[in-house]
XYZ file of C-alpha atoms in Angstrom:
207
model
C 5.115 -4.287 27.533
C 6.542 -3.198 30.857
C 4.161 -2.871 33.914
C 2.823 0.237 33.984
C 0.947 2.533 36.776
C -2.143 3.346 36.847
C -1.464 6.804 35.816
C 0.606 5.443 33.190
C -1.795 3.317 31.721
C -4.158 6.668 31.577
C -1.743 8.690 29.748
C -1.552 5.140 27.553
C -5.321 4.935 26.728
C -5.150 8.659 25.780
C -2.937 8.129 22.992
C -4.643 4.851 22.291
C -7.906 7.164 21.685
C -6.239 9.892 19.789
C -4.763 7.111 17.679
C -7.692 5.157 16.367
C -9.217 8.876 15.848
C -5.999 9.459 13.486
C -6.419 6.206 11.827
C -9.405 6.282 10.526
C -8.991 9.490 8.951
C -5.977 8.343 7.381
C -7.645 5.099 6.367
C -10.528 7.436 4.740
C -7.950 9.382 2.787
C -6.095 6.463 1.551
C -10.070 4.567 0.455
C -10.699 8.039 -1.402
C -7.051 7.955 -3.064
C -7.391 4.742 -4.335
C -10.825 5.076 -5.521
C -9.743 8.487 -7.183
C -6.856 6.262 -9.071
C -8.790 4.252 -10.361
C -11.006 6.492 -11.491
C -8.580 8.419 -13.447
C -7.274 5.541 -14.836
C -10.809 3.827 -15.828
C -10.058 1.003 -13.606
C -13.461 -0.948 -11.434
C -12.468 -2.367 -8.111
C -12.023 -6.050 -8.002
C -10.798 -7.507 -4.355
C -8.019 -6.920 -2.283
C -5.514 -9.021 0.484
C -3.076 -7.987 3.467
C 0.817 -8.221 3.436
C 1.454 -7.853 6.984
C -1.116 -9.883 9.267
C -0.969 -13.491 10.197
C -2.131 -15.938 7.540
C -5.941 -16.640 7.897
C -7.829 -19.677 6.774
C -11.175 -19.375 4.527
C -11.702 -16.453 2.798
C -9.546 -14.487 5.247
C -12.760 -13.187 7.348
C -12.373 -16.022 9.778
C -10.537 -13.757 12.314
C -9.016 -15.895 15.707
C -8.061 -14.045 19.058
C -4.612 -16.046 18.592
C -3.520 -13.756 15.385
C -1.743 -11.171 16.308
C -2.793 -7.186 16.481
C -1.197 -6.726 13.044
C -4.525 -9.022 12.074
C -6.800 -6.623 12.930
C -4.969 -3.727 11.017
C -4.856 -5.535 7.597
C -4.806 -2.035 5.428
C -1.220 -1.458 7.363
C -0.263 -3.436 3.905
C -2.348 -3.769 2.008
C -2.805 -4.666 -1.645
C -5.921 -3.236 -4.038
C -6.444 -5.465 -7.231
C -8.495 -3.974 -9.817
C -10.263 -5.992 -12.233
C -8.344 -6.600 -15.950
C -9.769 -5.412 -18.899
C -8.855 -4.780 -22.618
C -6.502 -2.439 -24.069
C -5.846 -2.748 -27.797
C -5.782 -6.263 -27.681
C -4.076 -7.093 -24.574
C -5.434 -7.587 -21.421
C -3.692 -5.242 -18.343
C -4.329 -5.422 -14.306
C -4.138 -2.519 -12.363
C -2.609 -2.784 -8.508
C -2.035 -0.430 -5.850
C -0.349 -1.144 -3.013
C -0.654 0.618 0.504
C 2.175 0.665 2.704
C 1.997 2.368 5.604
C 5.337 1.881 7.114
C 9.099 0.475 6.030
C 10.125 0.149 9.443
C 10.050 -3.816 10.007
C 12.054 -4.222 6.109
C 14.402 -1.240 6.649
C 15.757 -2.849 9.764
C 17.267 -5.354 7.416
C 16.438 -8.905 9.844
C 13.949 -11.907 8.020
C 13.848 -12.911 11.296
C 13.081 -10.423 13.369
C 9.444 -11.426 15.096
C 6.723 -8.694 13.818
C 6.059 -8.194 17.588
C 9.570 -6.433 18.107
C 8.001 -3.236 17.027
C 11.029 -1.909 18.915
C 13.298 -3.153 16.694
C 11.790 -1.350 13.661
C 13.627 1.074 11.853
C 12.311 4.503 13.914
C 9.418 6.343 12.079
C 11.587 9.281 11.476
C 13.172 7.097 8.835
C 10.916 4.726 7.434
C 8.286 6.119 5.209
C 4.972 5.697 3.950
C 4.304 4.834 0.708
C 2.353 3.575 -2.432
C 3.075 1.475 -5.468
C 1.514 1.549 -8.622
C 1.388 -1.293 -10.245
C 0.428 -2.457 -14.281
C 0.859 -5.863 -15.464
C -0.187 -7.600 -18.668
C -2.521 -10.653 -16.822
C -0.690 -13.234 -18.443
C 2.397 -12.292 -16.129
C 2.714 -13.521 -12.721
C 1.416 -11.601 -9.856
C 4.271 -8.629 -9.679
C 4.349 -9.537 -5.676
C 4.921 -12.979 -6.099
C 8.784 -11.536 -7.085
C 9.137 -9.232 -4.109
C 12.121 -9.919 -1.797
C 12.253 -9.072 1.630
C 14.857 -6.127 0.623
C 12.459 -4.874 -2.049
C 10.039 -3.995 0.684
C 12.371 -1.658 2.274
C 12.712 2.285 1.014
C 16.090 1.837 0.827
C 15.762 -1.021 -2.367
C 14.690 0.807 -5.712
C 12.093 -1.973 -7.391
C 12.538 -2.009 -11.027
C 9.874 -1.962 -13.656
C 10.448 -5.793 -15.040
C 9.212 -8.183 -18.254
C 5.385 -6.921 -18.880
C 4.848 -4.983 -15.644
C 5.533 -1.641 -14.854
C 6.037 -0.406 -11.003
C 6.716 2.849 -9.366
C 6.384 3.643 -5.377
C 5.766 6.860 -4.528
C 6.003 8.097 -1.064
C 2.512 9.048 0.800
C 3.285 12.987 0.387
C 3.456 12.548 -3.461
C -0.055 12.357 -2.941
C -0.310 15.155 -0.889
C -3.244 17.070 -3.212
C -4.972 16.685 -6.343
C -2.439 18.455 -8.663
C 0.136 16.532 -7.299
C -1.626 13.111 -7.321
C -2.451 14.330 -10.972
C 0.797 14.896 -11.461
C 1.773 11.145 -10.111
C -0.600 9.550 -12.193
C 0.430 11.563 -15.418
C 3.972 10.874 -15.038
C 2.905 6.902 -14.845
C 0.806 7.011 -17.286
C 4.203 8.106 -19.369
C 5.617 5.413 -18.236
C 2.950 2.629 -19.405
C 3.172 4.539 -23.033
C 6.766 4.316 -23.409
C 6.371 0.507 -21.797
C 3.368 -1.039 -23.891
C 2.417 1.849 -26.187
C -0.870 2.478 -24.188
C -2.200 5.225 -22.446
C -4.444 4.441 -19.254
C -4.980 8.030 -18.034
C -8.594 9.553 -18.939
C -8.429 13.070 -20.412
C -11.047 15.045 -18.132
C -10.661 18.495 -16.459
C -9.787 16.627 -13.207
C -6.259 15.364 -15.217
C -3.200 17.295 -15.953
C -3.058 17.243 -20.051
């Protein structure tokens, strides 16, 4: 970062405040989305594990002043595993992935340092975005077989051998009918795939 005045860094701290405020509103929303999903599709929490920060030892809540900010910002990607269950006789896992900006994959380097936040794709075209996720658990993770490309919004990911994946961009999600509307529409997707239907039929559901 360049040297900055003192009225500079002012301005800077402003934004800095506004920012966290922002954040953890957004961070809210996205919690209550993905608790609402898996709601809807009858699916308990299990665990969960970054995409972007540095590699941590343990049980990844050793934190160490040497990681990097991205560390400290772990739902910036961020993967929600829910836990597998039964469905007519074969077992299913449920993932939803959180991620909040293309940038670093759509500017197309492997080795451009995650640091050069410069060098990102500008945020007028990157997006935000979410990808649902169900695999049969005798399948590999689905992540495991991401590419670098795959991560961008430019690379369509395919639904593959005994895993179905859509990404949806964050203002699919915009309300509850469209959400709805999201989750109906994969729900389709999973019947035509595996002949099952994951989606509970309440009020809150589009029939």
């Amino acid at each position: 970062m360049e040297k900055l005045n003192e009225q500079d860094l002012n301005r800077l701290f402003q934004d800095v405040r506004s920012s966290y405020r922002i954040l953890a509103l957004y961070q809210k929303r996205l919690l209550d989305l993905v608790k609402y999903i898996g709601n809807q599709f009858e699916y308990e929490f299990e665990k969960g594990g970054y995409k972007f920060a540095d590699k941590m030892g343990g049980n990844a809540t050793h934190f160490n002043l040497d990681y990097s900010g991205w560390s400290w910002l772990i739902l910036y990607f961020y993967s929600f595993k829910f836990k597998s269950k039964e469905i007519e006789g074969t077992r299913f896992t449920l993932r939803i992935i959180h991620q909040a900006d293309t940038g670093f994959y759509d500017a197309g380097d492997q080795r451009l340092s995650k640091l050069d936040i410069d060098k990102f794709k500008n945020v007028e075209n990157s997006v935000s975005r979410l990808f649902l996720i169900l695999s049969k658990v005798d399948e590999p993770n689905p992540i495991e077989n991401f590419s670098f490309e795959d991560f961008s919004h430019t690379t369509k990911k395919e639904n593959f051998e005994g895993v179905v994946l859509v990404s949806h961009d964050m203002i699919e999600f915009k309300d509850q009918d469209s959400t709805n509307k999201v989750l109906h529409d994969f729900n389709q997707i999973v019947k035509s795939t595996f002949n099952i239907e994951i989606l509970k039929t309440d009020e809150n559901t589009i029939g």
